[in-house]
Each structure stands twice: as structure tokens, then as C-alpha cells.
């Protein structure tokens, strides 16, 4: 390799230094959307990004979704499920599938991938040590969709203190003999970020960020503007719980919230280690 190229590589590393210093020992919660998990090559890059954060002293915590995989299995089994207000209405049998896909398949896949790339990741659901408890959201309007009532942050903090990367499936305990609750992953991520007093929350999804009525990217947005965009229908479907989650996280003390494109390779590094970041920043 030519010396010039080597120097350029060193400069690229140095460009990241101020950010590495800024986020050193800080907790960053990353919501890994099901929509961003489609491509195997991108999954590898996601895992590499997370392991890099971990090895430079940032404390990543992963919460994943899995909407599309759940829908695929439900279709195969010919179980009906519908979305209301961006949330999956969850019957008992749908809950079984949700737990299989989220707590089993996807959770272990992400955990395995991170471990393969050199981290120590542990996959859990809110049922483990009952660290997430919930009750039915809106008096059961959406079936077993849960509203988190309690998070035992110590369980996650202990894992972080032992240098594990927690990989959390958004399922909550509903008590003994209860099938558990399906929690929207965006809302679970924001509650976990608040409980851990995270520096940042990042949502990886399948759009460039939050788009306006002309489908143009909104780079920055005040959290108060969310309501307006919801009322005018610009924010719809899966973006409703996501922007609600950003709002809640910021309201309760998380430093910043970002919605970024999980289909862009190394999008997490671009967000964390460049001046302008990518996607939408909500202030
Ligand atoms: N204003 C908007 N800007 C961008 N996307 C929007 C907007 N309004 C609605 N959406 C929809 O929100 C979707 C993202 O939410 P979705 O729930 O599908 O993905 P996810 O949360 O990343 O995945 P999962 O729910 O599986 O974890 C986009 O693909 C888009 O269709
Ligand atoms: Mg979603």
C-alpha cells in the first residue's frame, strides 16, 4: 500500500476520535428494525458496526423488531393478524408466534452474529428475570399488546458491567400463567433507553429517515412538530410508534433520538462518527 493511502486511512480513524471520546462509556440504545434485517450482507455490516462501538468503549444495547418475519410465519400458519394504529393486534395464538420468532429465531440470530464478530452478546426477552413487566395497552384494545409498567434496569446494567452486549426481544412478562405481552419494539427501545439513562437512541429502519409530505428527508425536527405531522397524516403506520418512542425518550432525558436508514451500509458509524450524521435527528 502506498504511504499516501496509509496516511489517508490514519486520518479517517482520527476523524472518528472526537466522537469516540464523546461517547466513551456511554450507553447507546439501538432499535434494529425488522425492516432493516432483510439483507444478509447488511446484517453482517450491522454486527461489525456494533462490535466496533463495543471495542472502542461505547456500550451498545440492541432491541430488535421482526415485523416482517412474524407476518411471514403467521401467513404460513394461516393465522389472521391486523395492524391498528401501527400496532399488531395480538391474540393468544399470534402471541405464541411472536414469541417464537422474536424471542427464538431473531434474538438468537443477532446474538450469534455479534458473538461471531468478536463481542460477548447475550440475548434475552423481558421475561428473563422478569425484567420488563407490562399490562394490556388501552384496556386490551389490541389484545396482548402490552404497555410497559416496569423495567428492572439493574438486570441490563449488570450485563453491561460484565461487558456483555444485551440483545433484547420486546416481549414482557405478564405474571404467572400469562402468555406474556407483545411490545412494540420502538416503544420498548425508548423505555429501555430511559431506564438506562442512555446518551442516544437510534432507530434503524427501511426509509432514509422521517419523510415529509413530498417524500423528502426531514434532517432535523423539534419533538413538538411530531404531533402536527401525525395529525396531518404525514406520519403513518409503523412510523407512528417510532416517532412516539422518540418523543418519549427525549421527554424523559435521553440525549438525542435518530431515525436512520438500515439499508445503508455502516449507517450506525455514519450517524455516530460524522459531524452531520445521517437520517432524521429529533431534538
Ligand atoms: N413520514 C414517514 N416517513 C418515513 N416512513 C414512514 C412515514 N410514515 C409512514 N412510514 C412507514 O414506516 C415504515 C417504517 O416502520 P416499520 O414498522 O415498517 O419498520 P421498523 O419499525 O423498522 O420494523 P419492525 O416494526 O419490524 O421493527 C416505513 O417503511 C414507511 O412505510
Ligand atoms: Mg415498526
PDB file of C-alpha atoms and ligand atoms in Angstrom:
ATOM      1  CA  UNK A   1       0.000   0.000   0.000  1.00  0.00           C
ATOM      2  CA  UNK A   2       1.250   3.475  -0.887  1.00  0.00           C
ATOM      3  CA  UNK A   3       2.204   5.699   2.068  1.00  0.00           C
ATOM      4  CA  UNK A   4      -0.354   8.350   0.966  1.00  0.00           C
ATOM      5  CA  UNK A   5      -3.134   5.814   1.184  1.00  0.00           C
ATOM      6  CA  UNK A   6      -1.939   4.691   4.591  1.00  0.00           C
ATOM      7  CA  UNK A   7      -1.934   8.292   5.845  1.00  0.00           C
ATOM      8  CA  UNK A   8      -5.473   8.709   4.492  1.00  0.00           C
ATOM      9  CA  UNK A   9      -6.543   5.651   6.474  1.00  0.00           C
ATOM     10  CA  UNK A  10      -4.993   7.075   9.629  1.00  0.00           C
ATOM     11  CA  UNK A  11      -6.849  10.375   9.025  1.00  0.00           C
ATOM     12  CA  UNK A  12     -10.145   8.559   8.682  1.00  0.00           C
ATOM     13  CA  UNK A  13      -9.526   6.938  12.040  1.00  0.00           C
ATOM     14  CA  UNK A  14      -8.550  10.288  13.585  1.00  0.00           C
ATOM     15  CA  UNK A  15     -11.753  11.886  12.247  1.00  0.00           C
ATOM     16  CA  UNK A  16     -13.674   9.498  14.467  1.00  0.00           C
ATOM     17  CA  UNK A  17     -11.608  10.318  17.574  1.00  0.00           C
ATOM     18  CA  UNK A  18     -13.700  13.258  18.914  1.00  0.00           C
ATOM     19  CA  UNK A  19     -16.821  11.097  18.695  1.00  0.00           C
ATOM     20  CA  UNK A  20     -15.173   8.058  20.226  1.00  0.00           C
ATOM     21  CA  UNK A  21     -14.115  10.301  23.108  1.00  0.00           C
ATOM     22  CA  UNK A  22     -17.578  11.878  23.399  1.00  0.00           C
ATOM     23  CA  UNK A  23     -19.399   8.549  23.555  1.00  0.00           C
ATOM     24  CA  UNK A  24     -16.816   6.644  25.585  1.00  0.00           C
ATOM     25  CA  UNK A  25     -18.517   4.593  28.322  1.00  0.00           C
ATOM     26  CA  UNK A  26     -21.901   5.990  27.245  1.00  0.00           C
ATOM     27  CA  UNK A  27     -24.893   3.773  26.629  1.00  0.00           C
ATOM     28  CA  UNK A  28     -26.333   3.898  23.117  1.00  0.00           C
ATOM     29  CA  UNK A  29     -29.618   2.074  22.547  1.00  0.00           C
ATOM     30  CA  UNK A  30     -30.117   0.792  19.017  1.00  0.00           C
ATOM     31  CA  UNK A  31     -33.506  -0.344  17.767  1.00  0.00           C
ATOM     32  CA  UNK A  32     -32.789  -2.786  14.942  1.00  0.00           C
ATOM     33  CA  UNK A  33     -35.977  -2.787  12.917  1.00  0.00           C
ATOM     34  CA  UNK A  34     -37.240  -5.917  11.264  1.00  0.00           C
ATOM     35  CA  UNK A  35     -37.406  -3.917   8.059  1.00  0.00           C
ATOM     36  CA  UNK A  36     -33.646  -3.335   8.215  1.00  0.00           C
ATOM     37  CA  UNK A  37     -32.847  -7.025   8.733  1.00  0.00           C
ATOM     38  CA  UNK A  38     -33.752  -8.251   5.270  1.00  0.00           C
ATOM     39  CA  UNK A  39     -30.338  -8.423   3.591  1.00  0.00           C
ATOM     40  CA  UNK A  40     -27.764 -10.950   4.926  1.00  0.00           C
ATOM     41  CA  UNK A  41     -24.763  -8.838   3.816  1.00  0.00           C
ATOM     42  CA  UNK A  42     -26.173  -5.806   5.635  1.00  0.00           C
ATOM     43  CA  UNK A  43     -26.725  -7.897   8.761  1.00  0.00           C
ATOM     44  CA  UNK A  44     -23.003  -8.691   8.780  1.00  0.00           C
ATOM     45  CA  UNK A  45     -22.188  -4.975   8.463  1.00  0.00           C
ATOM     46  CA  UNK A  46     -24.624  -4.172  11.263  1.00  0.00           C
ATOM     47  CA  UNK A  47     -22.867  -6.679  13.516  1.00  0.00           C
ATOM     48  CA  UNK A  48     -19.446  -5.273  12.603  1.00  0.00           C
ATOM     49  CA  UNK A  49     -20.593  -1.730  13.428  1.00  0.00           C
ATOM     50  CA  UNK A  50     -21.917  -2.799  16.821  1.00  0.00           C
ATOM     51  CA  UNK A  51     -18.762  -4.739  17.640  1.00  0.00           C
ATOM     52  CA  UNK A  52     -16.671  -1.713  16.668  1.00  0.00           C
ATOM     53  CA  UNK A  53     -18.656   0.519  19.041  1.00  0.00           C
ATOM     54  CA  UNK A  54     -18.235  -2.065  21.773  1.00  0.00           C
ATOM     55  CA  UNK A  55     -14.483  -2.401  21.248  1.00  0.00           C
ATOM     56  CA  UNK A  56     -13.898   1.372  21.351  1.00  0.00           C
ATOM     57  CA  UNK A  57     -15.639   1.594  24.719  1.00  0.00           C
ATOM     58  CA  UNK A  58     -19.209   2.544  23.806  1.00  0.00           C
ATOM     59  CA  UNK A  59     -21.950   0.489  25.487  1.00  0.00           C
ATOM     60  CA  UNK A  60     -24.425  -0.652  22.828  1.00  0.00           C
ATOM     61  CA  UNK A  61     -27.771  -2.156  23.803  1.00  0.00           C
ATOM     62  CA  UNK A  62     -29.786  -3.737  20.990  1.00  0.00           C
ATOM     63  CA  UNK A  63     -33.558  -4.019  20.851  1.00  0.00           C
ATOM     64  CA  UNK A  64     -34.899  -5.680  17.767  1.00  0.00           C
ATOM     65  CA  UNK A  65     -38.155  -5.868  15.899  1.00  0.00           C
ATOM     66  CA  UNK A  66     -39.181  -8.516  13.438  1.00  0.00           C
ATOM     67  CA  UNK A  67     -42.470  -7.454  11.929  1.00  0.00           C
ATOM     68  CA  UNK A  68     -41.940  -8.994   8.506  1.00  0.00           C
ATOM     69  CA  UNK A  69     -40.746 -12.392   9.772  1.00  0.00           C
ATOM     70  CA  UNK A  70     -43.704 -12.577  12.161  1.00  0.00           C
ATOM     71  CA  UNK A  71     -46.106 -11.753   9.324  1.00  0.00           C
ATOM     72  CA  UNK A  72     -44.500 -14.420   7.099  1.00  0.00           C
ATOM     73  CA  UNK A  73     -44.896 -17.170   9.689  1.00  0.00           C
ATOM     74  CA  UNK A  74     -48.438 -16.076  10.525  1.00  0.00           C
ATOM     75  CA  UNK A  75     -49.283 -16.292   6.825  1.00  0.00           C
ATOM     76  CA  UNK A  76     -47.796 -19.774   6.556  1.00  0.00           C
ATOM     77  CA  UNK A  77     -49.833 -20.897   9.550  1.00  0.00           C
ATOM     78  CA  UNK A  78     -52.876 -19.101   8.137  1.00  0.00           C
ATOM     79  CA  UNK A  79     -53.320 -17.090  11.355  1.00  0.00           C
ATOM     80  CA  UNK A  80     -55.015 -13.755  10.917  1.00  0.00           C
ATOM     81  CA  UNK A  81     -53.486 -10.579  12.328  1.00  0.00           C
ATOM     82  CA  UNK A  82     -54.153  -6.954  11.560  1.00  0.00           C
ATOM     83  CA  UNK A  83     -52.487  -3.648  12.310  1.00  0.00           C
ATOM     84  CA  UNK A  84     -54.325  -0.858  14.097  1.00  0.00           C
ATOM     85  CA  UNK A  85     -52.506   2.451  14.761  1.00  0.00           C
ATOM     86  CA  UNK A  86     -49.270   0.809  13.570  1.00  0.00           C
ATOM     87  CA  UNK A  87     -49.577  -1.943  16.235  1.00  0.00           C
ATOM     88  CA  UNK A  88     -50.160  -5.643  15.582  1.00  0.00           C
ATOM     89  CA  UNK A  89     -53.373  -6.782  17.254  1.00  0.00           C
ATOM     90  CA  UNK A  90     -52.181  -9.855  19.194  1.00  0.00           C
ATOM     91  CA  UNK A  91     -54.375 -12.850  20.058  1.00  0.00           C
ATOM     92  CA  UNK A  92     -53.103 -15.769  22.186  1.00  0.00           C
ATOM     93  CA  UNK A  93     -52.080 -17.784  19.127  1.00  0.00           C
ATOM     94  CA  UNK A  94     -50.457 -14.769  17.470  1.00  0.00           C
ATOM     95  CA  UNK A  95     -48.551 -14.204  20.730  1.00  0.00           C
ATOM     96  CA  UNK A  96     -47.107 -17.728  20.504  1.00  0.00           C
ATOM     97  CA  UNK A  97     -45.788 -16.956  17.046  1.00  0.00           C
ATOM     98  CA  UNK A  98     -44.469 -13.550  18.151  1.00  0.00           C
ATOM     99  CA  UNK A  99     -42.537 -15.219  20.971  1.00  0.00           C
ATOM    100  CA  UNK A 100     -41.166 -17.947  18.695  1.00  0.00           C
ATOM    101  CA  UNK A 101     -39.970 -15.500  16.063  1.00  0.00           C
ATOM    102  CA  UNK A 102     -38.767 -12.645  18.276  1.00  0.00           C
ATOM    103  CA  UNK A 103     -37.519 -14.487  21.357  1.00  0.00           C
ATOM    104  CA  UNK A 104     -36.261 -17.528  19.480  1.00  0.00           C
ATOM    105  CA  UNK A 105     -35.305 -17.053  15.885  1.00  0.00           C
ATOM    106  CA  UNK A 106     -34.362 -13.380  15.527  1.00  0.00           C
ATOM    107  CA  UNK A 107     -32.950 -12.844  19.015  1.00  0.00           C
ATOM    108  CA  UNK A 108     -30.558 -15.758  18.731  1.00  0.00           C
ATOM    109  CA  UNK A 109     -29.588 -14.898  15.175  1.00  0.00           C
ATOM    110  CA  UNK A 110     -28.487 -11.377  16.150  1.00  0.00           C
ATOM    111  CA  UNK A 111     -26.758 -12.629  19.306  1.00  0.00           C
ATOM    112  CA  UNK A 112     -24.894 -15.263  17.337  1.00  0.00           C
ATOM    113  CA  UNK A 113     -23.837 -12.758  14.680  1.00  0.00           C
ATOM    114  CA  UNK A 114     -22.417 -10.338  17.265  1.00  0.00           C
ATOM    115  CA  UNK A 115     -20.548 -13.137  19.014  1.00  0.00           C
ATOM    116  CA  UNK A 116     -19.153 -14.364  15.724  1.00  0.00           C
ATOM    117  CA  UNK A 117     -17.755 -10.872  15.064  1.00  0.00           C
ATOM    118  CA  UNK A 118     -15.972 -10.716  18.399  1.00  0.00           C
ATOM    119  CA  UNK A 119     -18.405  -9.431  21.015  1.00  0.00           C
ATOM    120  CA  UNK A 120     -19.950 -11.167  24.005  1.00  0.00           C
ATOM    121  CA  UNK A 121     -23.652 -10.784  23.367  1.00  0.00           C
ATOM    122  CA  UNK A 122     -26.480 -12.218  25.448  1.00  0.00           C
ATOM    123  CA  UNK A 123     -29.992 -12.462  24.062  1.00  0.00           C
ATOM    124  CA  UNK A 124     -32.917 -12.002  26.445  1.00  0.00           C
ATOM    125  CA  UNK A 125     -36.599 -11.173  26.430  1.00  0.00           C
ATOM    126  CA  UNK A 126     -38.412  -9.157  29.087  1.00  0.00           C
ATOM    127  CA  UNK A 127     -39.455 -12.495  30.613  1.00  0.00           C
ATOM    128  CA  UNK A 128     -35.846 -13.210  31.641  1.00  0.00           C
ATOM    129  CA  UNK A 129     -35.575 -12.249  35.314  1.00  0.00           C
ATOM    130  CA  UNK A 130     -38.995 -10.641  34.567  1.00  0.00           C
ATOM    131  CA  UNK A 131     -37.038  -7.522  33.798  1.00  0.00           C
ATOM    132  CA  UNK A 132     -39.824  -6.000  31.681  1.00  0.00           C
ATOM    133  CA  UNK A 133     -43.347  -6.090  33.110  1.00  0.00           C
ATOM    134  CA  UNK A 134     -46.417  -4.890  31.275  1.00  0.00           C
ATOM    135  CA  UNK A 135     -50.187  -4.617  31.333  1.00  0.00           C
ATOM    136  CA  UNK A 136     -52.589  -4.677  28.393  1.00  0.00           C
ATOM    137  CA  UNK A 137     -52.359  -1.467  26.371  1.00  0.00           C
ATOM    138  CA  UNK A 138     -55.570   0.606  26.257  1.00  0.00           C
ATOM    139  CA  UNK A 139     -57.555  -1.987  28.229  1.00  0.00           C
ATOM    140  CA  UNK A 140     -56.881  -4.726  25.707  1.00  0.00           C
ATOM    141  CA  UNK A 141     -57.891  -2.798  22.569  1.00  0.00           C
ATOM    142  CA  UNK A 142     -55.007  -4.535  20.769  1.00  0.00           C
ATOM    143  CA  UNK A 143     -55.214  -7.924  22.559  1.00  0.00           C
ATOM    144  CA  UNK A 144     -51.902  -8.937  24.092  1.00  0.00           C
ATOM    145  CA  UNK A 145     -50.085  -5.781  23.042  1.00  0.00           C
ATOM    146  CA  UNK A 146     -48.517  -4.589  26.246  1.00  0.00           C
ATOM    147  CA  UNK A 147     -47.839  -1.262  27.876  1.00  0.00           C
ATOM    148  CA  UNK A 148     -44.642  -1.432  29.921  1.00  0.00           C
ATOM    149  CA  UNK A 149     -45.227  -0.818  33.617  1.00  0.00           C
ATOM    150  CA  UNK A 150     -41.779  -1.591  34.981  1.00  0.00           C
ATOM    151  CA  UNK A 151     -38.219  -2.144  33.800  1.00  0.00           C
ATOM    152  CA  UNK A 152     -35.624  -3.593  36.144  1.00  0.00           C
ATOM    153  CA  UNK A 153     -32.724  -1.614  34.702  1.00  0.00           C
ATOM    154  CA  UNK A 154     -30.288  -3.377  37.028  1.00  0.00           C
ATOM    155  CA  UNK A 155     -30.574  -6.625  35.036  1.00  0.00           C
ATOM    156  CA  UNK A 156     -29.371  -4.859  31.877  1.00  0.00           C
ATOM    157  CA  UNK A 157     -26.816  -2.721  33.716  1.00  0.00           C
ATOM    158  CA  UNK A 158     -25.284  -5.835  35.272  1.00  0.00           C
ATOM    159  CA  UNK A 159     -24.881  -7.377  31.822  1.00  0.00           C
ATOM    160  CA  UNK A 160     -23.259  -4.183  30.525  1.00  0.00           C
ATOM    161  CA  UNK A 161     -20.960  -4.044  33.552  1.00  0.00           C
ATOM    162  CA  UNK A 162     -19.840  -7.585  32.724  1.00  0.00           C
ATOM    163  CA  UNK A 163     -19.006  -6.443  29.155  1.00  0.00           C
ATOM    164  CA  UNK A 164     -21.943  -8.187  27.548  1.00  0.00           C
ATOM    165  CA  UNK A 165     -23.958  -6.623  24.769  1.00  0.00           C
ATOM    166  CA  UNK A 166     -27.608  -7.111  25.743  1.00  0.00           C
ATOM    167  CA  UNK A 167     -29.809  -8.109  22.801  1.00  0.00           C
ATOM    168  CA  UNK A 168     -33.411  -7.608  23.840  1.00  0.00           C
ATOM    169  CA  UNK A 169     -36.548  -9.057  22.262  1.00  0.00           C
ATOM    170  CA  UNK A 170     -39.539  -6.808  23.011  1.00  0.00           C
ATOM    171  CA  UNK A 171     -41.646  -9.275  24.964  1.00  0.00           C
ATOM    172  CA  UNK A 172     -42.800  -8.534  28.504  1.00  0.00           C
ATOM    173  CA  UNK A 173     -43.775 -10.698  31.404  1.00  0.00           C
ATOM    174  CA  UNK A 174     -47.446 -10.549  32.357  1.00  0.00           C
ATOM    175  CA  UNK A 175     -47.080 -12.625  35.524  1.00  0.00           C
ATOM    176  CA  UNK A 176     -47.561 -16.342  36.261  1.00  0.00           C
ATOM    177  CA  UNK A 177     -49.633 -18.337  33.786  1.00  0.00           C
ATOM    178  CA  UNK A 178     -49.798 -15.361  31.480  1.00  0.00           C
ATOM    179  CA  UNK A 179     -48.641 -15.795  27.859  1.00  0.00           C
ATOM    180  CA  UNK A 180     -46.717 -12.522  28.050  1.00  0.00           C
ATOM    181  CA  UNK A 181     -47.122  -9.300  26.150  1.00  0.00           C
ATOM    182  CA  UNK A 182     -46.064  -8.262  22.694  1.00  0.00           C
ATOM    183  CA  UNK A 183     -44.476  -4.842  23.000  1.00  0.00           C
ATOM    184  CA  UNK A 184     -43.912  -2.617  20.010  1.00  0.00           C
ATOM    185  CA  UNK A 185     -40.122  -2.681  19.671  1.00  0.00           C
ATOM    186  CA  UNK A 186     -39.845   1.078  19.160  1.00  0.00           C
ATOM    187  CA  UNK A 187     -41.695   1.815  22.385  1.00  0.00           C
ATOM    188  CA  UNK A 188     -39.736  -0.868  24.250  1.00  0.00           C
ATOM    189  CA  UNK A 189     -36.474   0.667  22.995  1.00  0.00           C
ATOM    190  CA  UNK A 190     -37.431   4.113  24.245  1.00  0.00           C
ATOM    191  CA  UNK A 191     -38.419   2.790  27.695  1.00  0.00           C
ATOM    192  CA  UNK A 192     -35.188   0.828  27.961  1.00  0.00           C
ATOM    193  CA  UNK A 193     -33.186   3.899  26.874  1.00  0.00           C
ATOM    194  CA  UNK A 194     -34.889   5.965  29.562  1.00  0.00           C
ATOM    195  CA  UNK A 195     -34.370   3.286  32.230  1.00  0.00           C
ATOM    196  CA  UNK A 196     -30.658   3.071  31.331  1.00  0.00           C
ATOM    197  CA  UNK A 197     -30.320   6.873  31.043  1.00  0.00           C
ATOM    198  CA  UNK A 198     -28.872   6.368  27.589  1.00  0.00           C
ATOM    199  CA  UNK A 199     -26.960   9.073  25.757  1.00  0.00           C
ATOM    200  CA  UNK A 200     -28.628   8.322  22.430  1.00  0.00           C
ATOM    201  CA  UNK A 201     -31.309   6.194  20.861  1.00  0.00           C
ATOM    202  CA  UNK A 202     -31.019   5.197  17.205  1.00  0.00           C
ATOM    203  CA  UNK A 203     -33.808   3.586  15.165  1.00  0.00           C
ATOM    204  CA  UNK A 204     -32.609   1.584  12.167  1.00  0.00           C
ATOM    205  CA  UNK A 205     -35.389   1.201   9.644  1.00  0.00           C
ATOM    206  CA  UNK A 206     -36.101   0.893   5.922  1.00  0.00           C
ATOM    207  CA  UNK A 207     -36.517   4.542   4.956  1.00  0.00           C
ATOM    208  CA  UNK A 208     -33.891   7.307   4.723  1.00  0.00           C
ATOM    209  CA  UNK A 209     -35.452   8.770   7.880  1.00  0.00           C
ATOM    210  CA  UNK A 210     -38.652  10.665   8.541  1.00  0.00           C
ATOM    211  CA  UNK A 211     -40.054  11.866   5.227  1.00  0.00           C
ATOM    212  CA  UNK A 212     -42.268  14.908   4.659  1.00  0.00           C
ATOM    213  CA  UNK A 213     -45.424  15.097   2.507  1.00  0.00           C
ATOM    214  CA  UNK A 214     -43.254  15.309  -0.640  1.00  0.00           C
ATOM    215  CA  UNK A 215     -41.275  12.218   0.486  1.00  0.00           C
ATOM    216  CA  UNK A 216     -38.232  14.423   1.178  1.00  0.00           C
ATOM    217  CA  UNK A 217     -35.993  13.666   4.133  1.00  0.00           C
ATOM    218  CA  UNK A 218     -36.507  15.831   7.220  1.00  0.00           C
ATOM    219  CA  UNK A 219     -32.966  16.073   8.645  1.00  0.00           C
ATOM    220  CA  UNK A 220     -33.824  17.751  11.923  1.00  0.00           C
ATOM    221  CA  UNK A 221     -37.085  18.174  13.720  1.00  0.00           C
ATOM    222  CA  UNK A 222     -38.229  19.540  17.071  1.00  0.00           C
ATOM    223  CA  UNK A 223     -40.097  16.909  19.050  1.00  0.00           C
ATOM    224  CA  UNK A 224     -43.139  19.219  19.265  1.00  0.00           C
ATOM    225  CA  UNK A 225     -43.518  19.052  15.468  1.00  0.00           C
ATOM    226  CA  UNK A 226     -44.293  15.322  15.612  1.00  0.00           C
ATOM    227  CA  UNK A 227     -47.908  15.801  16.677  1.00  0.00           C
ATOM    228  CA  UNK A 228     -48.605  18.124  13.751  1.00  0.00           C
ATOM    229  CA  UNK A 229     -47.157  15.625  11.252  1.00  0.00           C
ATOM    230  CA  UNK A 230     -49.214  12.842  12.815  1.00  0.00           C
ATOM    231  CA  UNK A 231     -52.433  14.849  12.652  1.00  0.00           C
ATOM    232  CA  UNK A 232     -51.852  15.711   9.001  1.00  0.00           C
ATOM    233  CA  UNK A 233     -51.243  12.026   8.173  1.00  0.00           C
ATOM    234  CA  UNK A 234     -47.614  12.502   7.065  1.00  0.00           C
ATOM    235  CA  UNK A 235     -46.563  10.145   9.843  1.00  0.00           C
ATOM    236  CA  UNK A 236     -48.494   6.879   9.489  1.00  0.00           C
ATOM    237  CA  UNK A 237     -48.221   3.100  10.036  1.00  0.00           C
ATOM    238  CA  UNK A 238     -45.000   1.902  11.665  1.00  0.00           C
ATOM    239  CA  UNK A 239     -43.707   5.472  11.841  1.00  0.00           C
ATOM    240  CA  UNK A 240     -46.364   6.334  14.465  1.00  0.00           C
ATOM    241  CA  UNK A 241     -44.913   4.240  17.315  1.00  0.00           C
ATOM    242  CA  UNK A 242     -41.388   5.166  16.174  1.00  0.00           C
ATOM    243  CA  UNK A 243     -41.901   8.915  16.434  1.00  0.00           C
ATOM    244  CA  UNK A 244     -43.898   8.440  19.669  1.00  0.00           C
ATOM    245  CA  UNK A 245     -40.914   6.496  21.005  1.00  0.00           C
ATOM    246  CA  UNK A 246     -38.532   9.321  20.025  1.00  0.00           C
ATOM    247  CA  UNK A 247     -40.796  11.822  21.748  1.00  0.00           C
ATOM    248  CA  UNK A 248     -40.984   9.764  24.965  1.00  0.00           C
ATOM    249  CA  UNK A 249     -37.254   9.137  25.072  1.00  0.00           C
ATOM    250  CA  UNK A 250     -36.397  12.826  24.653  1.00  0.00           C
ATOM    251  CA  UNK A 251     -39.099  13.906  27.094  1.00  0.00           C
ATOM    252  CA  UNK A 252     -37.583  11.620  29.716  1.00  0.00           C
ATOM    253  CA  UNK A 253     -33.988  12.666  29.410  1.00  0.00           C
ATOM    254  CA  UNK A 254     -32.339  10.662  26.603  1.00  0.00           C
ATOM    255  CA  UNK A 255     -29.814  12.995  24.904  1.00  0.00           C
ATOM    256  CA  UNK A 256     -30.906  12.571  21.287  1.00  0.00           C
ATOM    257  CA  UNK A 257     -33.075  10.399  19.053  1.00  0.00           C
ATOM    258  CA  UNK A 258     -32.302   9.447  15.455  1.00  0.00           C
ATOM    259  CA  UNK A 259     -34.184   7.591  12.736  1.00  0.00           C
ATOM    260  CA  UNK A 260     -31.733   6.265  10.157  1.00  0.00           C
ATOM    261  CA  UNK A 261     -31.658   4.045   7.090  1.00  0.00           C
ATOM    262  CA  UNK A 262     -30.675   0.492   8.000  1.00  0.00           C
ATOM    263  CA  UNK A 263     -30.343  -0.318   4.293  1.00  0.00           C
ATOM    264  CA  UNK A 264     -27.274   1.935   4.002  1.00  0.00           C
ATOM    265  CA  UNK A 265     -24.154   0.026   4.919  1.00  0.00           C
ATOM    266  CA  UNK A 266     -22.434   1.151   8.132  1.00  0.00           C
ATOM    267  CA  UNK A 267     -25.246   3.636   8.792  1.00  0.00           C
ATOM    268  CA  UNK A 268     -24.614   3.413  12.551  1.00  0.00           C
ATOM    269  CA  UNK A 269     -20.999   4.504  12.119  1.00  0.00           C
ATOM    270  CA  UNK A 270     -22.077   7.329   9.819  1.00  0.00           C
ATOM    271  CA  UNK A 271     -24.557   8.502  12.422  1.00  0.00           C
ATOM    272  CA  UNK A 272     -22.230   8.300  15.406  1.00  0.00           C
ATOM    273  CA  UNK A 273     -18.867   9.253  13.938  1.00  0.00           C
ATOM    274  CA  UNK A 274     -19.594  12.008  11.417  1.00  0.00           C
ATOM    275  CA  UNK A 275     -20.433  15.656  12.077  1.00  0.00           C
ATOM    276  CA  UNK A 276     -23.826  15.800  10.396  1.00  0.00           C
ATOM    277  CA  UNK A 277     -24.784  12.157  10.838  1.00  0.00           C
ATOM    278  CA  UNK A 278     -27.462  10.723   8.553  1.00  0.00           C
ATOM    279  CA  UNK A 279     -31.221  10.361   8.622  1.00  0.00           C
ATOM    280  CA  UNK A 280     -33.501  12.371  10.915  1.00  0.00           C
ATOM    281  CA  UNK A 281     -32.406  13.839  14.218  1.00  0.00           C
ATOM    282  CA  UNK A 282     -35.209  14.701  16.607  1.00  0.00           C
ATOM    283  CA  UNK A 283     -34.357  17.307  19.208  1.00  0.00           C
TER     284      UNK A 283
HETATM  285  N1  LIG B   1     -43.475  10.085   7.222  1.00  0.00           N
HETATM  286  C1  LIG B   1     -42.893   8.874   7.057  1.00  0.00           C
HETATM  287  N2  LIG B   1     -41.593   8.792   6.754  1.00  0.00           N
HETATM  288  C2  LIG B   1     -40.983   7.594   6.582  1.00  0.00           C
HETATM  289  N3  LIG B   1     -41.625   6.400   6.702  1.00  0.00           N
HETATM  290  C3  LIG B   1     -42.945   6.407   7.008  1.00  0.00           C
HETATM  291  C4  LIG B   1     -43.632   7.640   7.209  1.00  0.00           C
HETATM  292  N4  LIG B   1     -44.922   7.347   7.518  1.00  0.00           N
HETATM  293  C5  LIG B   1     -45.025   6.014   7.497  1.00  0.00           C
HETATM  294  N5  LIG B   1     -43.861   5.425   7.208  1.00  0.00           N
HETATM  295  C6  LIG B   1     -43.654   3.973   7.111  1.00  0.00           C
HETATM  296  O1  LIG B   1     -42.983   3.497   8.274  1.00  0.00           O
HETATM  297  C7  LIG B   1     -42.228   2.350   7.893  1.00  0.00           C
HETATM  298  C8  LIG B   1     -41.209   2.005   8.980  1.00  0.00           C
HETATM  299  O2  LIG B   1     -41.854   1.363  10.066  1.00  0.00           O
HETATM  300  P1  LIG B   1     -41.923  -0.236  10.173  1.00  0.00           P
HETATM  301  O3  LIG B   1     -42.655  -0.535  11.434  1.00  0.00           O
HETATM  302  O4  LIG B   1     -42.457  -0.791   8.913  1.00  0.00           O
HETATM  303  O5  LIG B   1     -40.399  -0.666  10.244  1.00  0.00           O
HETATM  304  P2  LIG B   1     -39.475  -0.993  11.514  1.00  0.00           P
HETATM  305  O6  LIG B   1     -40.053  -0.384  12.741  1.00  0.00           O
HETATM  306  O7  LIG B   1     -38.106  -0.567  11.126  1.00  0.00           O
HETATM  307  O8  LIG B   1     -39.514  -2.583  11.587  1.00  0.00           O
HETATM  308  P3  LIG B   1     -40.211  -3.511  12.738  1.00  0.00           P
HETATM  309  O9  LIG B   1     -41.545  -2.914  13.023  1.00  0.00           O
HETATM  310  O10 LIG B   1     -40.274  -4.852  12.121  1.00  0.00           O
HETATM  311  O11 LIG B   1     -39.280  -3.448  13.889  1.00  0.00           O
HETATM  312  C9  LIG B   1     -41.658   2.781   6.576  1.00  0.00           C
HETATM  313  O12 LIG B   1     -41.253   1.673   5.796  1.00  0.00           O
HETATM  314  C10 LIG B   1     -42.801   3.543   5.940  1.00  0.00           C
HETATM  315  O13 LIG B   1     -43.598   2.691   5.140  1.00  0.00           O
HETATM  316 MG1  LIG B   2     -42.063  -0.950  13.429  1.00  0.00          MG
END
